[in-house]
Coordinates of C-alpha atoms in Angstrom, one line a residue:
X1 CA 11.5 74.3 -35.6
X2 CA 12.2 75.6 -39.0
X3 CA 15.7 75.7 -40.5
X4 CA 15.4 75.3 -44.3
X5 CA 14.2 71.7 -44.4
X6 CA 13.8 70.2 -47.8
X7 CA 10.5 68.6 -48.6
X8 CA 12.0 65.4 -50.1
X9 CA 8.7 63.5 -49.8
X10 CA 6.1 64.0 -52.6
X11 CA 4.0 67.0 -51.5
X12 CA 0.7 65.5 -52.6
X13 CA -1.0 62.1 -52.6
X14 CA -0.9 61.6 -56.3
X15 CA 2.9 62.2 -56.5
X16 CA 3.3 59.9 -53.5
X17 CA 1.4 57.1 -55.2
X18 CA 3.4 57.5 -58.5
X19 CA 6.7 57.4 -56.6
X20 CA 5.5 54.5 -54.5
X21 CA 4.6 52.5 -57.6
X22 CA 7.9 53.3 -59.3
X23 CA 9.8 52.1 -56.2
X24 CA 7.8 48.9 -56.1
X25 CA 8.5 48.2 -59.7
X26 CA 12.2 48.9 -59.3
X27 CA 12.4 46.5 -56.3
X28 CA 10.4 43.9 -58.1
X29 CA 8.0 43.7 -55.1
X30 CA 4.6 43.4 -56.8
X31 CA 3.3 41.4 -53.9
X32 CA 3.9 44.3 -51.6
X33 CA 1.8 46.7 -53.6
X34 CA -0.6 48.7 -51.4
X35 CA 1.2 47.7 -48.2
X36 CA 3.9 50.4 -47.9
X37 CA 3.2 52.9 -45.2
X38 CA 3.2 56.4 -46.7
X39 CA 4.9 57.7 -43.6
X40 CA 8.0 55.7 -44.7
X41 CA 8.6 58.8 -46.9
X42 CA 8.7 61.1 -43.9
X43 CA 6.5 63.5 -45.8
X44 CA 5.6 65.7 -42.8
X45 CA 8.1 68.5 -42.3
X46 CA 8.9 70.9 -39.4
X47 CA 7.8 68.4 -36.6
X48 CA 4.5 67.6 -38.3
X49 CA 3.1 64.2 -37.2
X50 CA 2.4 61.7 -40.0
X51 CA -0.8 59.6 -39.5
X52 CA -1.6 56.8 -41.9
X53 CA -5.1 57.0 -43.4
X54 CA -6.6 54.0 -45.2
X55 CA -4.1 51.8 -47.0
X56 CA -2.3 54.3 -49.1
X57 CA -3.1 57.7 -47.7
X58 CA -1.7 59.9 -44.9
X59 CA -2.3 63.1 -43.1
X60 CA 0.2 65.5 -41.5
X61 CA -0.8 67.0 -38.2
X62 CA 0.8 70.5 -38.3
X63 CA -0.7 71.7 -35.0
X64 CA 1.5 74.3 -33.3
X65 CA 4.4 73.8 -35.7
X66 CA 4.1 77.2 -37.2
X67 CA 3.5 75.6 -40.6
X68 CA 0.5 74.5 -42.6
X69 CA -0.3 72.7 -45.8
X70 CA -0.5 69.0 -46.8
X71 CA 3.1 68.4 -45.6
X72 CA 3.5 71.2 -43.1
X73 CA 5.7 73.1 -45.5
X74 CA 3.9 76.5 -45.7
X75 CA 5.1 78.9 -43.0
X76 CA 2.7 81.1 -41.1
X77 CA 3.5 84.8 -41.1
X78 CA 5.3 84.8 -37.7
X79 CA 7.2 81.7 -38.7
X80 CA 8.3 83.3 -41.9
X81 CA 9.5 86.4 -40.1
X82 CA 11.3 84.3 -37.4
X83 CA 13.1 82.1 -40.0
X84 CA 14.1 85.2 -41.9
X85 CA 15.7 86.8 -38.9
X86 CA 17.0 83.7 -37.1
X87 CA 20.8 83.1 -37.4
X88 CA 22.1 79.6 -38.1
X89 CA 23.5 77.4 -35.3
X90 CA 26.9 77.8 -37.0
X91 CA 26.6 81.6 -36.6
X92 CA 25.7 81.3 -32.9
X93 CA 28.6 78.9 -32.3
X94 CA 31.0 81.3 -34.0
X95 CA 29.9 84.3 -31.9
X96 CA 30.0 82.3 -28.6
X97 CA 33.5 81.0 -29.3
X98 CA 35.1 84.2 -30.5
X99 CA 35.5 87.9 -29.4
X100 CA 36.7 87.0 -25.9
X101 CA 37.2 90.7 -24.9
X102 CA 33.4 91.2 -25.5
X103 CA 32.4 88.2 -23.5
X104 CA 34.6 89.2 -20.6
X105 CA 32.5 92.4 -20.4
X106 CA 29.2 90.6 -20.9
X107 CA 30.0 88.0 -18.2
X108 CA 30.2 90.8 -15.6
X109 CA 26.8 92.3 -16.5
X110 CA 23.1 91.4 -16.3
X111 CA 23.3 90.4 -20.0
X112 CA 24.9 87.1 -18.9
X113 CA 21.7 86.1 -17.0
X114 CA 19.5 87.1 -20.0
X115 CA 21.6 85.1 -22.4
X116 CA 21.8 82.1 -20.1
X117 CA 18.0 82.1 -19.7
X118 CA 17.7 82.2 -23.5
X119 CA 20.1 79.3 -23.9
X120 CA 18.1 77.2 -21.4
X121 CA 14.7 77.9 -22.8
X122 CA 15.6 77.6 -26.5
X123 CA 17.4 74.3 -25.8
X124 CA 15.0 72.8 -23.4
X125 CA 11.9 73.6 -25.6
X126 CA 13.3 71.2 -28.2
X127 CA 12.6 68.2 -25.9
X128 CA 9.0 67.2 -25.6
X129 CA 7.6 67.2 -22.1
X130 CA 5.6 65.1 -21.3
X131 CA 7.3 62.4 -23.4
X132 CA 5.7 61.3 -26.7
X133 CA 6.9 57.9 -28.1
X134 CA 8.8 54.8 -27.0
X135 CA 10.2 51.8 -28.9
X136 CA 6.9 50.0 -28.6
X137 CA 4.5 52.9 -29.4
X138 CA 5.3 55.1 -32.4
X139 CA 2.2 57.2 -31.7
X140 CA 0.9 59.1 -28.6
X141 CA -0.3 56.7 -26.0
X142 CA -0.8 56.5 -22.3
X143 CA 1.6 53.6 -22.1
X144 CA 4.4 55.7 -23.8
X145 CA 3.8 58.4 -21.1
X146 CA 3.3 56.3 -18.0
X147 CA 5.6 53.3 -18.4
X148 CA 9.0 54.6 -17.2
X149 CA 10.6 51.2 -17.7
X150 CA 11.0 52.4 -21.3
X151 CA 13.4 55.0 -22.6
X152 CA 11.3 57.7 -24.4
X153 CA 12.0 58.7 -28.0
X154 CA 12.1 62.0 -29.8
X155 CA 11.1 60.5 -33.2
X156 CA 9.0 57.4 -33.6
X157 CA 10.5 54.2 -35.0
X158 CA 10.8 53.7 -38.8
X159 CA 7.5 52.2 -39.7
X160 CA 7.5 48.4 -40.1
X161 CA 6.2 48.3 -43.7
X162 CA 8.9 50.3 -45.5
X163 CA 10.8 49.3 -48.7
X164 CA 14.2 49.9 -47.1
X165 CA 15.5 49.7 -43.5
X166 CA 15.6 53.5 -43.3
X167 CA 12.3 54.2 -45.0
X168 CA 12.4 54.5 -48.7
X169 CA 15.9 55.7 -49.4
X170 CA 19.1 53.7 -49.5
X171 CA 19.8 50.1 -50.1
X172 CA 17.7 47.1 -49.2
X173 CA 20.2 46.0 -46.6
X174 CA 22.3 48.2 -44.3
X175 CA 26.0 47.7 -44.3
X176 CA 27.4 45.2 -41.8
X177 CA 27.9 46.9 -38.5
X178 CA 31.3 45.3 -37.9
X179 CA 32.5 46.3 -41.3
X180 CA 31.2 49.8 -40.8
X181 CA 33.1 50.2 -37.5
X182 CA 36.3 48.7 -38.9
X183 CA 36.4 51.0 -41.9
X184 CA 35.1 54.2 -40.5
X185 CA 35.4 54.2 -36.7
X186 CA 38.5 52.2 -35.8
X187 CA 41.5 54.4 -34.7
X188 CA 44.6 54.1 -36.8
X189 CA 46.5 57.0 -35.2
X190 CA 45.6 58.7 -31.9
X191 CA 44.2 62.2 -32.5
X192 CA 44.2 64.4 -29.4
X193 CA 41.2 66.6 -28.8
X194 CA 42.3 70.1 -29.9
X195 CA 40.5 71.7 -27.0
X196 CA 42.7 69.9 -24.5
X197 CA 40.1 67.6 -23.0
X198 CA 41.6 65.1 -20.6
X199 CA 40.9 61.8 -19.0
X200 CA 39.4 63.4 -15.9
X201 CA 36.7 64.7 -18.2
X202 CA 36.4 61.3 -20.0
X203 CA 35.9 59.4 -16.7
X204 CA 33.5 62.0 -15.4
X205 CA 31.3 61.7 -18.5
X206 CA 31.2 57.9 -18.1
X207 CA 30.5 58.0 -14.3
X208 CA 27.9 60.7 -14.6
X209 CA 25.9 59.2 -17.4
X210 CA 25.9 55.7 -16.0
X211 CA 23.3 56.8 -13.4
X212 CA 20.6 57.2 -16.1
X213 CA 21.9 55.2 -19.0
X214 CA 21.3 51.6 -17.8
X215 CA 19.8 49.7 -20.7
X216 CA 18.0 46.6 -19.7
X217 CA 18.6 44.0 -22.5
X218 CA 16.8 41.3 -20.5
X219 CA 13.5 43.2 -20.6
X220 CA 13.6 43.7 -24.4
X221 CA 14.2 46.6 -26.8
X222 CA 14.3 50.1 -25.5
X223 CA 14.1 49.4 -21.7
X224 CA 16.0 51.0 -18.9
X225 CA 16.8 49.9 -15.3
X226 CA 17.4 53.5 -14.2
X227 CA 13.8 54.5 -13.4
X228 CA 14.8 57.9 -12.0
X229 CA 15.4 59.1 -15.6
X230 CA 17.9 61.8 -14.5
X231 CA 20.4 63.1 -12.0
X232 CA 19.4 61.0 -8.9
X233 CA 22.9 59.8 -8.0
X234 CA 21.8 56.2 -8.4
X235 CA 25.5 55.4 -9.3
X236 CA 26.3 56.4 -5.7
X237 CA 23.3 55.2 -3.8
X238 CA 22.1 52.4 -6.0
X239 CA 19.1 52.3 -8.4
X240 CA 16.7 50.6 -5.9
X241 CA 15.9 50.8 -2.2
X242 CA 17.4 47.4 -1.3
X243 CA 20.8 48.3 -2.8
X244 CA 20.7 51.7 -1.1
X245 CA 20.0 50.1 2.3
X246 CA 22.9 47.7 1.8
X247 CA 25.3 50.6 1.1
X248 CA 24.1 52.8 4.0
X249 CA 25.8 52.8 7.4
X250 CA 22.5 53.8 9.1
X251 CA 24.5 56.1 11.4
X252 CA 24.6 59.9 11.1
X253 CA 23.2 59.6 7.5
X254 CA 26.5 58.1 6.2
X255 CA 27.4 55.5 3.6
X256 CA 29.5 52.4 4.5
X257 CA 33.2 52.7 3.9
X258 CA 36.6 51.1 4.6
X259 CA 39.8 52.8 5.7
X260 CA 43.1 51.9 4.0
X261 CA 46.3 53.7 4.9
X262 CA 44.3 56.3 6.7
X263 CA 42.1 57.1 3.7
X264 CA 38.3 56.4 3.1
X265 CA 37.4 54.1 0.2
X266 CA 34.2 52.2 -0.8
X267 CA 33.8 48.9 1.2
X268 CA 34.6 45.5 -0.3
X269 CA 31.8 43.2 -1.4
X270 CA 32.8 40.9 1.5
X271 CA 31.6 43.6 3.8
X272 CA 28.7 44.8 1.6
X273 CA 27.4 41.9 -0.6
X274 CA 25.8 44.0 -3.3
X275 CA 25.9 42.6 -6.9
X276 CA 28.9 43.9 -8.7
X277 CA 30.2 43.0 -12.2
X278 CA 33.8 41.7 -11.9
X279 CA 35.7 38.9 -13.6
X280 CA 35.7 35.6 -11.6
X281 CA 39.5 35.9 -11.2
X282 CA 39.2 39.1 -9.0
X283 CA 39.1 38.0 -5.3
X284 CA 36.1 39.1 -3.3
X285 CA 38.2 41.2 -0.9
X286 CA 39.5 43.2 -3.9
X287 CA 36.0 43.9 -5.3
X288 CA 34.7 47.3 -4.3
X289 CA 30.9 47.7 -3.5
X290 CA 29.5 50.8 -5.2
X291 CA 26.2 52.1 -6.3
X292 CA 26.7 51.3 -10.0
X293 CA 27.4 47.6 -10.5
X294 CA 29.9 48.1 -13.4
X295 CA 32.1 50.8 -11.8
X296 CA 34.8 48.2 -11.0
X297 CA 35.7 48.2 -14.7
X298 CA 37.9 51.2 -14.6
X299 CA 40.0 52.9 -11.9
X300 CA 38.8 56.2 -13.2
X301 CA 35.2 55.3 -12.3
X302 CA 36.4 54.1 -8.9
X303 CA 38.0 57.5 -8.3
X304 CA 34.7 59.3 -8.8
X305 CA 32.9 56.8 -6.7
X306 CA 35.4 57.3 -3.9
X307 CA 35.2 61.1 -4.1
X308 CA 31.4 61.2 -4.0
X309 CA 31.4 58.7 -1.1
X310 CA 33.8 60.9 0.9
X311 CA 31.8 64.0 -0.1
X312 CA 28.5 62.4 1.1
X313 CA 30.0 61.6 4.5
X314 CA 31.7 65.0 4.8
X315 CA 28.3 66.7 4.1
X316 CA 26.7 64.5 6.7
X317 CA 29.2 65.8 9.2
X318 CA 28.4 69.4 8.3
X319 CA 24.7 68.8 8.6
X320 CA 25.1 66.9 11.9
X321 CA 26.9 69.8 13.4
X322 CA 24.2 72.2 12.1
X323 CA 21.3 70.0 13.2
X324 CA 22.3 67.9 16.2
X325 CA 18.7 66.8 16.7
X326 CA 18.4 65.3 13.2
X327 CA 18.2 61.5 12.9
X328 CA 20.0 59.3 10.4
X329 CA 17.3 59.3 7.8
X330 CA 17.0 63.1 7.6
X331 CA 20.7 63.5 7.4
X332 CA 21.0 61.0 4.6
X333 CA 18.1 62.3 2.6
X334 CA 19.3 66.0 2.9
X335 CA 22.9 65.1 2.1
X336 CA 21.6 63.3 -1.1
X337 CA 19.8 66.4 -2.2
X338 CA 22.9 68.5 -1.6
X339 CA 25.1 66.2 -3.7
X340 CA 22.5 66.2 -6.5
X341 CA 22.8 70.0 -6.5
X342 CA 26.5 69.9 -6.4
X343 CA 26.5 67.5 -9.4
X344 CA 24.3 69.7 -11.5
X345 CA 26.4 72.8 -10.6
X346 CA 29.6 71.0 -11.6
X347 CA 28.1 69.6 -14.8
X348 CA 26.9 73.0 -16.0
X349 CA 29.7 75.3 -14.9
X350 CA 32.7 73.0 -15.3
X351 CA 31.8 70.1 -17.6
X352 CA 29.4 71.7 -20.1
X353 CA 31.4 74.9 -20.0
X354 CA 34.5 73.1 -21.1
X355 CA 32.7 71.0 -23.7
X356 CA 31.0 74.0 -25.3
X357 CA 34.1 76.1 -25.7
X358 CA 31.9 79.1 -25.1
X359 CA 33.3 82.4 -23.9
X360 CA 29.8 83.0 -22.3
X361 CA 30.2 81.9 -18.7
X362 CA 27.5 79.3 -18.1
X363 CA 25.6 79.6 -14.9
X364 CA 23.7 77.2 -12.8
X365 CA 20.8 79.3 -11.4
X366 CA 17.4 77.7 -11.4
X367 CA 15.8 81.0 -10.6
X368 CA 16.5 82.1 -14.2
X369 CA 13.6 79.8 -15.3
X370 CA 11.1 80.8 -12.5
X371 CA 8.1 82.4 -14.2
X372 CA 8.8 80.6 -17.4
X373 CA 6.7 77.7 -18.8
X374 CA 8.9 74.7 -17.7
X375 CA 8.2 71.2 -16.5
X376 CA 10.3 69.8 -13.7
X377 CA 10.3 66.2 -14.9
X378 CA 12.6 64.4 -17.2
X379 CA 12.6 61.2 -19.3
X380 CA 15.8 59.8 -20.8
X381 CA 15.5 59.2 -24.6
X382 CA 16.9 56.4 -26.6
X383 CA 18.5 59.0 -28.9
X384 CA 20.4 60.6 -26.0
X385 CA 21.7 57.2 -24.9
X386 CA 22.9 56.5 -28.4
X387 CA 24.5 59.9 -28.8
X388 CA 26.5 59.8 -25.6
X389 CA 28.7 56.9 -26.5
X390 CA 31.9 58.9 -26.6
X391 CA 34.5 56.1 -26.6
X392 CA 36.8 58.2 -28.9
X393 CA 37.8 59.9 -25.6
X394 CA 39.7 56.8 -24.5
X395 CA 43.5 56.9 -25.2
X396 CA 45.6 54.0 -26.5
X397 CA 47.2 53.5 -23.1
X398 CA 47.0 55.1 -19.6
X399 CA 49.8 57.0 -18.0
X400 CA 49.9 57.0 -14.2
X401 CA 52.8 58.9 -12.6
X402 CA 55.0 58.2 -15.6
X403 CA 54.1 54.5 -15.7
X404 CA 52.3 53.3 -18.9
X405 CA 49.4 50.8 -18.6
X406 CA 47.8 48.9 -21.4
X407 CA 44.1 48.2 -21.5
X408 CA 44.7 44.7 -20.2
X409 CA 46.6 46.1 -17.2
X410 CA 44.2 48.9 -16.6
X411 CA 40.8 47.2 -16.8
X412 CA 39.5 45.8 -13.5
X413 CA 42.7 46.9 -11.8
X414 CA 41.2 47.0 -8.4
X415 CA 44.5 47.6 -6.7
X416 CA 45.4 50.8 -8.6
X417 CA 43.0 53.0 -6.6
X418 CA 44.5 52.3 -3.2
X419 CA 48.1 51.7 -4.4
X420 CA 48.3 55.1 -6.0
X421 CA 45.7 57.0 -4.0
X422 CA 43.0 59.4 -5.2
X423 CA 45.4 62.4 -5.4
X424 CA 47.8 60.7 -7.7
X425 CA 45.1 59.3 -10.0
X426 CA 43.3 62.7 -10.3
X427 CA 46.6 64.4 -11.1
X428 CA 47.5 61.8 -13.7
X429 CA 44.0 61.8 -15.3
X430 CA 44.0 65.6 -15.4
X431 CA 47.3 65.7 -17.3
X432 CA 46.6 63.0 -19.9
X433 CA 44.9 64.3 -23.1
X434 CA 41.7 62.5 -24.3
X435 CA 41.0 61.7 -27.9
X436 CA 38.8 63.5 -30.3
X437 CA 35.3 62.1 -30.7
X438 CA 34.1 63.3 -34.1
X439 CA 35.4 62.9 -37.6
X440 CA 35.7 59.1 -37.7
X441 CA 38.5 56.6 -37.1
X442 CA 38.9 57.8 -33.4
X443 CA 37.9 54.7 -31.4
X444 CA 40.6 52.4 -29.9
X445 CA 40.3 48.7 -30.9
X446 CA 39.7 47.7 -27.3
X447 CA 36.4 49.5 -27.2
X448 CA 35.3 49.3 -30.8
X449 CA 32.9 46.5 -30.0
X450 CA 30.8 48.9 -28.0
X451 CA 30.3 51.1 -31.1
X452 CA 29.3 48.0 -33.0
X453 CA 26.7 47.2 -30.3
X454 CA 25.3 50.7 -30.5
X455 CA 24.8 50.5 -34.3
X456 CA 23.2 47.1 -34.0
X457 CA 20.9 48.3 -31.2
X458 CA 19.8 51.3 -33.2
X459 CA 18.7 48.9 -36.0
X460 CA 16.7 46.8 -33.5
X461 CA 15.1 50.0 -32.3
X462 CA 14.6 51.2 -35.9
X463 CA 15.9 54.7 -35.3
X464 CA 15.1 57.2 -38.1
X465 CA 17.9 58.4 -40.5
X466 CA 20.4 61.0 -39.3
X467 CA 19.0 63.7 -41.6
X468 CA 15.5 63.3 -40.0
X469 CA 17.1 64.1 -36.6
X470 CA 18.9 67.0 -38.2
X471 CA 15.6 68.4 -39.3
X472 CA 13.9 67.7 -36.0
X473 CA 16.5 69.8 -34.1
X474 CA 16.3 72.7 -36.6
X475 CA 19.3 71.9 -38.7
X476 CA 19.6 71.7 -42.5
X477 CA 19.8 68.1 -43.7
X478 CA 23.0 67.2 -45.5
X479 CA 22.7 66.9 -49.2
X480 CA 25.7 64.6 -49.7
X481 CA 28.3 62.5 -47.9
X482 CA 30.9 65.0 -49.1
X483 CA 29.1 67.8 -47.2
X484 CA 28.9 65.6 -44.1
X485 CA 32.5 64.4 -43.9
X486 CA 34.4 67.0 -45.9
X487 CA 36.5 64.2 -47.4
X488 CA 36.0 62.8 -50.9
X489 CA 37.4 59.3 -50.4
X490 CA 35.4 58.7 -47.2
X491 CA 32.3 60.2 -48.8
X492 CA 32.6 57.8 -51.8
X493 CA 32.9 54.8 -49.5
X494 CA 29.8 55.8 -47.5
X495 CA 27.9 56.4 -50.7
X496 CA 28.8 52.9 -51.9
X497 CA 27.6 51.3 -48.6
X498 CA 24.5 53.4 -47.9
X499 CA 23.4 54.5 -51.4
X500 CA 21.9 57.8 -50.2
X501 CA 22.7 60.4 -47.6
X502 CA 19.1 60.2 -46.4
X503 CA 19.7 56.5 -45.5
X504 CA 22.7 57.3 -43.2
X505 CA 22.1 56.0 -39.7
X506 CA 21.9 58.3 -36.6
X507 CA 25.0 57.2 -34.6
X508 CA 27.4 56.8 -37.6
X509 CA 26.2 60.2 -38.8
X510 CA 27.1 61.8 -35.4
X511 CA 30.6 60.2 -35.4
X512 CA 31.5 60.8 -39.0
X513 CA 30.4 64.4 -39.3
X514 CA 33.3 66.7 -39.7
X515 CA 34.2 68.4 -36.4
X516 CA 33.7 72.0 -35.8
X517 CA 36.9 74.2 -36.0
X518 CA 39.0 73.2 -33.0
X519 CA 36.1 71.2 -31.8
X520 CA 35.8 67.8 -30.2
X521 CA 32.9 66.8 -32.5
X522 CA 30.6 68.1 -35.1
X523 CA 27.6 70.5 -35.2
X524 CA 25.0 67.8 -34.8
X525 CA 26.4 66.3 -31.6
X526 CA 26.2 69.8 -30.0
X527 CA 22.8 70.9 -31.4
X528 CA 21.1 67.5 -30.6
X529 CA 22.9 66.7 -27.4
X530 CA 22.7 70.0 -25.6
X531 CA 18.9 70.1 -25.4
X532 CA 18.7 66.7 -23.8
X533 CA 21.4 67.7 -21.4
X534 CA 20.1 71.0 -20.3
X535 CA 16.5 69.8 -20.0
X536 CA 17.6 66.9 -17.9
X537 CA 19.7 69.1 -15.6
X538 CA 17.2 71.9 -15.1
X539 CA 14.2 69.6 -15.1
X540 CA 15.4 68.0 -11.9
X541 CA 13.0 68.6 -9.0
X542 CA 15.6 70.4 -6.9
X543 CA 15.6 73.2 -9.5
X544 CA 11.8 73.8 -9.1
X545 CA 10.5 76.8 -7.1
X546 CA 9.2 74.3 -4.5
X547 CA 12.6 72.8 -3.8
X548 CA 15.1 75.5 -4.6
X549 CA 15.3 77.2 -1.2
X550 CA 17.7 76.9 1.8
X551 CA 15.4 74.7 3.9
X552 CA 15.6 71.9 1.2
X553 CA 19.3 71.6 1.8
X554 CA 19.3 71.9 5.6
X555 CA 19.6 75.7 5.7
X556 CA 22.0 78.4 4.5
X557 CA 25.1 76.3 5.0
X558 CA 23.9 73.3 2.9
X559 CA 22.5 75.7 0.2
X560 CA 25.9 77.4 0.1
X561 CA 27.6 74.0 -0.5
X562 CA 25.4 73.5 -3.6
X563 CA 25.8 77.1 -4.9
X564 CA 29.6 77.1 -4.6
X565 CA 30.4 73.5 -5.8
X566 CA 33.1 72.9 -8.4
X567 CA 35.2 70.0 -9.6
X568 CA 38.2 71.5 -7.7
X569 CA 36.2 71.6 -4.5
X570 CA 34.9 68.1 -4.9
X571 CA 38.5 66.8 -5.1
X572 CA 40.4 69.1 -2.7
X573 CA 37.9 69.0 0.2
X574 CA 38.2 65.2 0.1
X575 CA 41.9 64.5 -0.1
X576 CA 44.9 65.5 2.1
X577 CA 46.9 67.2 -0.6
X578 CA 45.1 69.2 -3.4
X579 CA 46.3 68.0 -6.8
X580 CA 45.8 69.6 -10.2
X581 CA 42.1 68.8 -11.0
X582 CA 40.4 70.1 -14.1
X583 CA 38.6 68.9 -17.3
X584 CA 41.5 70.1 -19.5
X585 CA 45.2 69.5 -19.6
X586 CA 47.3 72.3 -18.0
X587 CA 47.5 75.3 -20.3
X588 CA 44.7 74.2 -22.6
X589 CA 42.1 76.5 -21.0
X590 CA 43.7 79.8 -22.2
X591 CA 42.5 79.8 -25.7
X592 CA 39.2 77.9 -25.4
X593 CA 37.6 78.8 -22.1
X594 CA 35.9 81.7 -20.6
X595 CA 37.6 83.4 -17.7
X596 CA 35.0 81.8 -15.3
X597 CA 35.8 78.3 -16.6
X598 CA 39.5 78.8 -16.3
X599 CA 39.3 80.3 -12.9
X600 CA 37.1 77.5 -11.6
X601 CA 40.1 75.1 -11.7
X602 CA 42.0 77.1 -9.1
X603 CA 39.3 78.5 -6.8
X604 CA 38.3 77.0 -3.5

């Protein structure tokens, strides 16, 4: 994509060699002369691919970029016209989050479908399919395509033979990750998300993403244990067949459960001995057996695990009534497809709708893409995994029915789920405001170590600088830390640590970027994160023309369950008394949501 990218790298081989020689002299690295990879300068613009030629030369492959020239900087005619007429992402965002009266009209016309199709295609086309690179292969290879044990990558790693960790810009050594987190990410005062995001949203984000973000450190850098690479509900059914079979009842398609005080909950590990991660002090009978081995960490994750368990078994009852001749296996498999569909519907029309703040009512309708060039396969990228660490959402304490719980009291509190019940926890989580993610200094000390780990992992994986990702997703690179943060003091400190805005790392850049007006985070998180999200959701096989039909879901009744799913329904069809259930605190929807999004919280 275009977007006014600056050709910071020397445009010709001669200028490259001069700059390279000057850099080596300044660094006093005479021994390294002739060994620096020219691609360390990121000379190829507009998604051009840099290929090293000889010892000191390079070529830019500009194929199908819309640009030509030595560094892919000269636009073709149609590219020039497109870039001339194309509004900036900031303009799009402004229009989509203002003029509510106009969007109320548009949402009731065919224009809504047209705009939704445009949103899906433009976003999804930014994600390469089939995948291109992984952490082992920074060039196109069969292994990078076929080995699904790896996360894929949007940009190849920083070449090995570079003068600085981020290429050629910045200092010889990156700032200490712990220092970086303490100075710029650690929360000093809780800042509520101005959009009214709540803990029901925060726990949904965590439970939803943990089905496909399962980094496998034991295997090495850049590996994942979630081989489904998308919405497969592995967090409910397990990420392998053995775990799935342990969790299944093998009767009427249902999952195993226990009944406490007349309510259905996940079974204990004494009944279902799957591997779960709990501290040794937690007795076995208090440990719940769930599809995701870490879900015992937080009561909020247990709530969602319980809701989806109940929903699966409820759907099995519906299917059994519709199809009395079906056996256990067909009931289970069809219920799983229905729940996958429900999940995608809730994510697009409730979760992403709230997150975007758009007045355009987002719509889950796979048929919008039928007839378009679209590949129904997804691979989870390292960059998406890095980006989605939103620990700023977590509060400083947790309020359940007026009772305040510290982190020490809340973590691994396996009794809370059954002591309070699902209704009370949903109500409490829906009414407690989450923290803002962007702008820096928004992460509670109890979870700061996770951010440190993300930064350290990004260095092991040699992620390219933040500005290179800005350019890759059609955004203008920042020219200074002041422009990035909007704060002079913070900008000066970052300049001191990094030396150059083009040496700023990917994850710190996302978190330190100034938030959009009344937004939960900055422009880059939206423009880089949304393409990954929408491609992963609509790239699911159930969205393909071969799958998206009533028979896939057991007939018209099952298809209707998918097409009418909502967060409110998920909760209220699986509890005795319907609580307030939404992704925003009460009253917050009025100024920031479309009429569809606000209405979704009350419709059944």
